[in-house]
Coordinates of C-alpha atoms in Angstrom, one line a residue:
M1286 CA 84.9 109.7 101.4
K1287 CA 87.0 108.3 104.2
K1288 CA 90.4 109.6 104.5
V1289 CA 93.5 106.3 105.0
I1290 CA 95.5 107.7 108.0
L1291 CA 99.0 106.8 108.4
D1292 CA 98.9 107.3 112.5
L1293 CA 102.6 106.5 113.3
A1294 CA 105.4 107.2 116.1
V1295 CA 108.6 107.6 114.7
T1296 CA 112.4 108.6 116.3
L1297 CA 114.1 111.7 115.9
D1298 CA 116.3 109.9 113.0
G1299 CA 113.2 108.7 111.3
F1300 CA 113.1 105.0 112.2
I1301 CA 109.7 103.3 113.4
E1302 CA 111.4 100.3 115.1
G1303 CA 114.9 100.0 116.3
P1304 CA 117.4 97.0 114.7
N1305 CA 115.5 94.1 116.6
G1306 CA 111.9 95.3 116.2
E1307 CA 111.7 97.0 119.2
V1308 CA 109.5 99.7 119.8
D1309 CA 109.9 100.4 123.8
W1310 CA 111.0 103.9 123.0
C1311 CA 107.2 104.6 122.4
I1312 CA 105.6 106.8 124.6
M1313 CA 101.5 106.8 125.1
D1314 CA 101.3 110.3 127.1
D1315 CA 97.6 110.8 128.5
D1316 CA 97.5 114.1 126.9
M1317 CA 97.8 112.7 123.1
D1318 CA 94.0 112.2 123.3
F1319 CA 94.3 109.0 121.5
D1320 CA 90.8 108.1 122.4
G1321 CA 89.9 110.9 120.1
F1322 CA 91.6 109.5 117.3
L1323 CA 89.8 106.1 117.8
S1324 CA 86.4 107.4 117.6
S1325 CA 87.7 109.5 114.5
I1326 CA 88.0 105.9 112.7
D1327 CA 86.0 103.1 111.9
T1328 CA 88.2 100.9 110.0
I1329 CA 91.8 99.3 110.8
F1330 CA 94.2 97.9 108.0
Y1331 CA 97.0 95.7 109.4
G1332 CA 99.6 93.9 107.5
R1333 CA 99.5 90.5 108.4
V1334 CA 102.0 90.0 110.9
S1335 CA 100.8 92.7 112.4
Y1336 CA 97.1 91.6 112.5
D1337 CA 98.4 88.5 114.0
M1338 CA 100.1 90.1 116.8
W1339 CA 98.2 92.9 117.6
G1340 CA 94.5 92.2 115.7
N1341 CA 92.9 90.1 118.5
Y1342 CA 95.3 91.0 121.4
Q1343 CA 93.9 91.0 125.0
P1344 CA 95.3 92.8 127.3
E1345 CA 96.4 91.1 130.5
T1346 CA 93.5 90.7 133.5
N1347 CA 95.3 93.3 135.5
A1348 CA 95.4 95.7 133.1
T1349 CA 93.8 99.3 134.0
P1350 CA 90.7 100.2 133.4
T1351 CA 92.2 102.5 130.4
E1352 CA 93.9 100.0 128.5
Q1353 CA 91.1 97.6 128.4
A1354 CA 88.7 100.7 127.1
L1355 CA 91.5 101.3 124.7
W1356 CA 92.0 97.7 123.2
D1357 CA 87.8 97.4 123.4
A1358 CA 88.1 100.7 120.8
V1359 CA 90.1 99.1 119.0
H1360 CA 88.6 95.8 119.0
S1361 CA 85.3 97.7 118.0
K1362 CA 86.8 98.5 114.4
E1363 CA 86.5 97.0 110.8
K1364 CA 89.1 95.1 110.2
F1365 CA 91.5 94.7 107.2
V1366 CA 94.4 92.7 106.5
F1367 CA 96.7 92.8 103.5
S1368 CA 98.5 89.7 103.2
S1369 CA 99.3 87.3 100.4
Q1370 CA 98.5 84.5 102.5
N1371 CA 94.8 84.3 101.4
K1372 CA 93.6 83.2 105.2
H1373 CA 90.2 82.9 106.5
D1374 CA 89.0 84.9 110.2
D1375 CA 85.6 85.7 111.5
K1376 CA 87.2 89.5 112.9
A1377 CA 89.0 90.3 110.1
T1378 CA 88.6 90.6 105.9
F1379 CA 91.3 89.4 104.3
V1380 CA 93.4 90.9 101.2
S1381 CA 95.6 89.3 99.1
T1382 CA 95.1 90.8 95.4
D1383 CA 94.3 94.4 93.6
I1384 CA 95.2 96.6 96.6
T1385 CA 94.4 100.1 95.0
N1386 CA 90.9 99.0 93.6
K1387 CA 89.8 97.6 97.0
V1388 CA 91.2 100.5 99.3
T1389 CA 89.2 102.9 96.9
E1390 CA 86.5 101.1 97.1
I1391 CA 86.7 101.1 100.9
K1392 CA 87.2 104.1 101.3
K1393 CA 84.0 105.2 99.2
Q1394 CA 81.9 103.4 101.3
G1395 CA 81.7 106.6 103.7
G1396 CA 81.6 106.3 107.3
K1397 CA 84.7 107.6 109.4
D1398 CA 88.5 107.1 108.4
I1399 CA 90.8 104.4 108.2
W1400 CA 93.8 104.0 110.6
L1401 CA 96.6 102.8 108.4
Y1402 CA 98.4 100.5 111.3
G1403 CA 101.4 99.0 109.7
G1404 CA 103.3 97.4 110.1
A1405 CA 106.7 98.6 107.8
S1406 CA 106.0 96.1 104.7
L1407 CA 102.4 97.3 104.5
I1408 CA 103.1 101.2 105.1
K1409 CA 105.7 101.1 102.5
T1410 CA 103.7 99.2 100.2
F1411 CA 100.9 102.1 100.7
I1412 CA 103.4 104.9 100.4
Q1413 CA 104.9 103.8 97.1
L1414 CA 101.0 103.4 95.7
G1415 CA 100.5 106.7 97.2
L1416 CA 97.0 105.8 99.4
I1417 CA 98.0 107.7 102.5
D1418 CA 95.4 110.7 102.6
T1419 CA 97.2 111.8 106.0
Y1420 CA 100.2 111.4 107.5
R1421 CA 100.0 111.8 111.7
I1422 CA 103.6 111.2 112.2
S1423 CA 104.5 111.3 116.2
V1424 CA 108.4 111.9 116.6
H1425 CA 109.5 110.9 119.8
P1426 CA 112.5 112.4 121.4
I1427 CA 115.0 109.4 121.1
A1428 CA 117.5 108.8 118.1
L1429 CA 118.2 105.0 117.7
G1430 CA 121.3 105.0 115.3
S1431 CA 119.5 102.2 113.2
G1432 CA 116.4 100.2 112.5
K1433 CA 113.2 100.6 110.2
P1434 CA 113.0 103.6 108.6
L1435 CA 109.5 104.9 107.5
F1436 CA 111.0 106.2 104.4
E1437 CA 112.6 103.7 102.9
N1438 CA 113.1 103.2 98.9
L1439 CA 110.7 106.0 97.7
L1440 CA 110.1 105.9 93.6
E1441 CA 109.6 109.5 94.0
R1442 CA 108.9 112.3 96.1
I1443 CA 106.0 112.6 98.2
E1444 CA 104.9 116.4 98.7
L1445 CA 102.8 117.3 101.2
K1446 CA 101.6 120.2 103.2
L1447 CA 101.7 120.6 107.1
I1448 CA 97.8 121.1 108.3
K1449 CA 98.3 120.6 112.3
T1450 CA 101.2 120.2 115.0
N1451 CA 100.8 119.0 118.4
V1452 CA 103.5 119.1 121.1
F1453 CA 103.2 116.9 123.9
K1454 CA 104.5 117.3 127.9
S1455 CA 106.5 114.2 127.1
G1456 CA 108.4 115.9 124.7
V1457 CA 106.8 114.2 121.5
V1458 CA 105.6 116.6 118.2
Q1459 CA 102.9 115.2 116.3
L1460 CA 103.1 116.2 112.9
T1461 CA 100.0 116.1 110.6
Y1462 CA 100.4 116.5 106.9
E1463 CA 97.9 115.9 103.8
S1464 CA 99.3 114.4 100.4
N1465 CA 99.4 116.9 97.9
K1466 CA 98.2 114.3 95.0

């Protein structure tokens, strides 16, 4: 069965974005093997706001071949958008009700894993519903002091088991946990 993987950058003090939504602190090192992660998934889950911003993003014409290839890989995945607005888009399937059953149905389809891209509201919903199988959190060497926290208003504790740690040349530390549910 497919797994839902939250792959996310977070600051040392636990924020996924700054107080004004800024993510300019995120580091993308070539030793992070993001291409390897993308090749391990075949589906991406977006919230509507994140999908509107990034779901069909096209890099500038002068973007590097590496950046072009990255976005081609992202756009080759099956996309689901979780939103209260029931919209239509030829490049994505919109889900507006019964999230838990829909996610279970998608996981049972087989194939590669699922990237829970976000945004913050969708991530919070998935955490509260216990729908995340793997937390792949990349802790960046910066503290913001305020912003949008990753874990906010938890309804109950989340028990996790550390399965892998990666340290990158930039000082980013990637922690991969499995849910103990």
